[in-house]
Amino acid sequence: MVVRKATSNDYRKLSYHIRNKHIDYITVSHISADIESNSLFVLEDNNTFVAMVSVVWQEEFQCCGIKRLVIFNKKNSGKGYASLLLNEVIEKGKKYSVTPWIDNTTMHHLLAKLGFHYVKTFNEIWTLWEKNA
């Protein structure tokens, strides 16, 4: 398994994966913008994309936002790949925030395991978690 920053050469393949997942909160425009801003990371196994996540600077909150985490193949869920990916992209000395849906208990458990703490629920559907790495 290798974690690396995505490049423009990855765009086509990542777009294909996202279209096949039918995820409305991750678009090909997000992928393009995140690659262009050098903020998209992929987890690869033998040249096959397993997962991706974006880490973007949020000026208004003065922290890095972890966004658009996805495991592409359902058979890879529960194998620790999200944890592996996040452990690789979180840098010491930086503040991070994540806003998973209130009903995404799997992500809540993962964030707690990684040392994030719950801050609040907002707009009735989102939760805010933070970590000072």
mmCIF file of C-alpha atoms in Angstrom:
data_model
loop_
_atom_site.group_PDB
_atom_site.id
_atom_site.type_symbol
_atom_site.label_atom_id
_atom_site.label_comp_id
_atom_site.label_asym_id
_atom_site.label_seq_id
_atom_site.Cartn_x
_atom_site.Cartn_y
_atom_site.Cartn_z
ATOM 1 C CA MET A 1 0.000 0.000 0.000
ATOM 2 C CA VAL A 2 1.216 3.450 -0.945
ATOM 3 C CA VAL A 3 -0.183 6.860 0.032
ATOM 4 C CA ARG A 4 0.705 9.676 -2.330
ATOM 5 C CA LYS A 5 -0.586 12.957 -3.683
ATOM 6 C CA ALA A 6 -2.775 12.597 -6.734
ATOM 7 C CA THR A 7 -1.567 14.080 -10.006
ATOM 8 C CA SER A 8 -3.311 15.222 -13.164
ATOM 9 C CA ASN A 9 -2.525 11.784 -14.611
ATOM 10 C CA ASP A 10 -4.855 10.279 -11.974
ATOM 11 C CA TYR A 11 -7.837 12.476 -12.830
ATOM 12 C CA ARG A 12 -9.456 10.204 -15.388
ATOM 13 C CA LYS A 13 -9.246 7.072 -13.248
ATOM 14 C CA LEU A 14 -10.421 8.837 -10.078
ATOM 15 C CA SER A 15 -13.329 10.410 -11.967
ATOM 16 C CA TYR A 16 -14.334 6.976 -13.189
ATOM 17 C CA HIS A 17 -14.303 5.611 -9.624
ATOM 18 C CA ILE A 18 -16.398 8.502 -8.316
ATOM 19 C CA ARG A 19 -18.969 8.189 -11.099
ATOM 20 C CA ASN A 20 -19.314 4.466 -10.359
ATOM 21 C CA LYS A 21 -19.828 5.130 -6.633
ATOM 22 C CA HIS A 22 -22.726 7.525 -7.392
ATOM 23 C CA ILE A 23 -21.642 9.851 -4.587
ATOM 24 C CA ASP A 24 -23.336 13.217 -4.844
ATOM 25 C CA TYR A 25 -21.049 14.955 -2.345
ATOM 26 C CA ILE A 26 -17.903 14.235 -4.391
ATOM 27 C CA THR A 27 -17.873 15.489 -7.957
ATOM 28 C CA VAL A 28 -15.340 15.358 -10.763
ATOM 29 C CA SER A 29 -15.007 19.132 -10.268
ATOM 30 C CA HIS A 30 -13.887 18.489 -6.685
ATOM 31 C CA ILE A 31 -11.312 15.995 -7.931
ATOM 32 C CA SER A 32 -9.983 18.414 -10.516
ATOM 33 C CA ALA A 33 -9.762 21.328 -8.044
ATOM 34 C CA ASP A 34 -8.157 19.171 -5.336
ATOM 35 C CA ILE A 35 -5.534 17.826 -7.739
ATOM 36 C CA GLU A 36 -4.821 21.343 -8.993
ATOM 37 C CA SER A 37 -4.394 22.632 -5.435
ATOM 38 C CA ASN A 38 -2.164 19.667 -4.534
ATOM 39 C CA SER A 39 -4.536 18.588 -1.758
ATOM 40 C CA LEU A 40 -5.827 15.198 -2.949
ATOM 41 C CA PHE A 41 -4.245 12.027 -1.565
ATOM 42 C CA VAL A 42 -4.768 8.481 -2.792
ATOM 43 C CA LEU A 43 -4.171 5.088 -1.253
ATOM 44 C CA GLU A 44 -2.962 2.670 -3.914
ATOM 45 C CA ASP A 45 -2.384 -1.057 -3.934
ATOM 46 C CA ASN A 46 -0.552 -2.439 -6.978
ATOM 47 C CA ASN A 47 -1.612 0.523 -9.162
ATOM 48 C CA THR A 48 -5.250 0.187 -8.056
ATOM 49 C CA PHE A 49 -6.886 3.037 -6.174
ATOM 50 C CA VAL A 50 -8.295 1.866 -2.868
ATOM 51 C CA ALA A 51 -9.258 5.220 -1.311
ATOM 52 C CA MET A 52 -8.855 8.969 -1.533
ATOM 53 C CA VAL A 53 -9.113 11.990 0.760
ATOM 54 C CA SER A 54 -8.598 15.715 0.359
ATOM 55 C CA VAL A 55 -6.859 17.891 2.937
ATOM 56 C CA VAL A 56 -7.601 21.535 2.248
ATOM 57 C CA TRP A 57 -6.583 24.688 4.093
ATOM 58 C CA GLN A 58 -9.615 26.500 5.484
ATOM 59 C CA GLU A 59 -8.594 30.116 5.926
ATOM 60 C CA GLU A 60 -11.747 31.132 7.823
ATOM 61 C CA PHE A 61 -11.116 28.462 10.489
ATOM 62 C CA GLN A 62 -7.312 28.523 10.385
ATOM 63 C CA CYS A 63 -7.073 24.747 10.097
ATOM 64 C CA CYS A 64 -6.834 21.922 7.598
ATOM 65 C CA GLY A 65 -10.148 20.389 6.595
ATOM 66 C CA ILE A 66 -10.325 16.689 5.894
ATOM 67 C CA LYS A 67 -12.844 16.252 3.103
ATOM 68 C CA ARG A 68 -14.172 13.754 0.602
ATOM 69 C CA LEU A 69 -12.832 10.571 2.180
ATOM 70 C CA VAL A 70 -14.002 7.540 0.223
ATOM 71 C CA ILE A 71 -13.137 3.850 -0.004
ATOM 72 C CA PHE A 72 -13.852 2.955 -3.620
ATOM 73 C CA ASN A 73 -14.751 -0.733 -3.359
ATOM 74 C CA LYS A 74 -17.249 -1.845 -0.737
ATOM 75 C CA LYS A 75 -15.274 -5.079 -0.188
ATOM 76 C CA ASN A 76 -12.469 -2.921 1.243
ATOM 77 C CA SER A 77 -14.664 -1.358 3.935
ATOM 78 C CA GLY A 78 -13.743 -2.236 7.500
ATOM 79 C CA LYS A 79 -10.160 -3.209 6.660
ATOM 80 C CA GLY A 80 -8.512 -0.148 8.204
ATOM 81 C CA TYR A 81 -7.746 1.606 4.927
ATOM 82 C CA ALA A 82 -9.360 4.894 5.965
ATOM 83 C CA SER A 83 -7.333 4.851 9.181
ATOM 84 C CA LEU A 84 -4.133 4.093 7.251
ATOM 85 C CA LEU A 85 -4.808 6.914 4.795
ATOM 86 C CA LEU A 86 -5.632 9.490 7.462
ATOM 87 C CA ASN A 87 -2.619 8.535 9.581
ATOM 88 C CA GLU A 88 -0.398 9.206 6.567
ATOM 89 C CA VAL A 89 -1.855 12.609 5.640
ATOM 90 C CA ILE A 90 -2.172 14.158 9.103
ATOM 91 C CA GLU A 91 0.950 16.190 9.840
ATOM 92 C CA LYS A 92 2.305 17.045 13.271
ATOM 93 C CA GLY A 93 1.852 20.613 14.404
ATOM 94 C CA LYS A 94 -1.280 21.321 12.382
ATOM 95 C CA LYS A 95 -4.900 21.684 13.399
ATOM 96 C CA TYR A 96 -7.514 19.574 11.582
ATOM 97 C CA SER A 97 -11.282 19.568 11.375
ATOM 98 C CA VAL A 98 -13.774 17.114 9.910
ATOM 99 C CA THR A 99 -17.537 17.497 9.487
ATOM 100 C CA PRO A 100 -19.137 14.077 8.980
ATOM 101 C CA TRP A 101 -22.886 13.600 8.909
ATOM 102 C CA ILE A 102 -24.508 13.033 12.274
ATOM 103 C CA ASP A 103 -25.501 9.474 11.314
ATOM 104 C CA ASN A 104 -22.009 8.490 10.073
ATOM 105 C CA THR A 105 -21.126 6.577 13.235
ATOM 106 C CA THR A 106 -18.379 4.639 11.466
ATOM 107 C CA MET A 107 -16.541 7.890 10.768
ATOM 108 C CA HIS A 108 -17.189 9.138 14.318
ATOM 109 C CA HIS A 109 -15.589 5.976 15.715
ATOM 110 C CA LEU A 110 -12.607 6.324 13.360
ATOM 111 C CA LEU A 111 -12.078 9.971 14.293
ATOM 112 C CA ALA A 112 -12.177 9.186 18.018
ATOM 113 C CA LYS A 113 -9.664 6.373 17.453
ATOM 114 C CA LEU A 114 -7.362 8.826 15.651
ATOM 115 C CA GLY A 115 -7.479 11.325 18.532
ATOM 116 C CA PHE A 116 -10.084 13.754 17.194
ATOM 117 C CA HIS A 117 -12.596 15.140 19.652
ATOM 118 C CA TYR A 118 -16.248 15.942 19.070
ATOM 119 C CA VAL A 119 -16.984 19.684 19.215
ATOM 120 C CA LYS A 120 -20.620 20.165 18.216
ATOM 121 C CA THR A 121 -23.535 19.320 15.970
ATOM 122 C CA PHE A 122 -24.716 22.006 13.560
ATOM 123 C CA ASN A 123 -27.457 22.452 10.964
ATOM 124 C CA GLU A 124 -29.058 19.334 12.443
ATOM 125 C CA ILE A 125 -27.126 16.971 10.131
ATOM 126 C CA TRP A 126 -23.412 17.725 10.577
ATOM 127 C CA THR A 127 -20.947 17.109 13.389
ATOM 128 C CA LEU A 128 -17.675 18.951 13.906
ATOM 129 C CA TRP A 129 -14.595 17.066 15.083
ATOM 130 C CA GLU A 130 -11.156 18.612 15.653
ATOM 131 C CA LYS A 131 -7.604 17.521 16.324
ATOM 132 C CA ASN A 132 -4.406 19.389 17.059
ATOM 133 C CA ALA A 133 -1.754 17.093 15.637
#
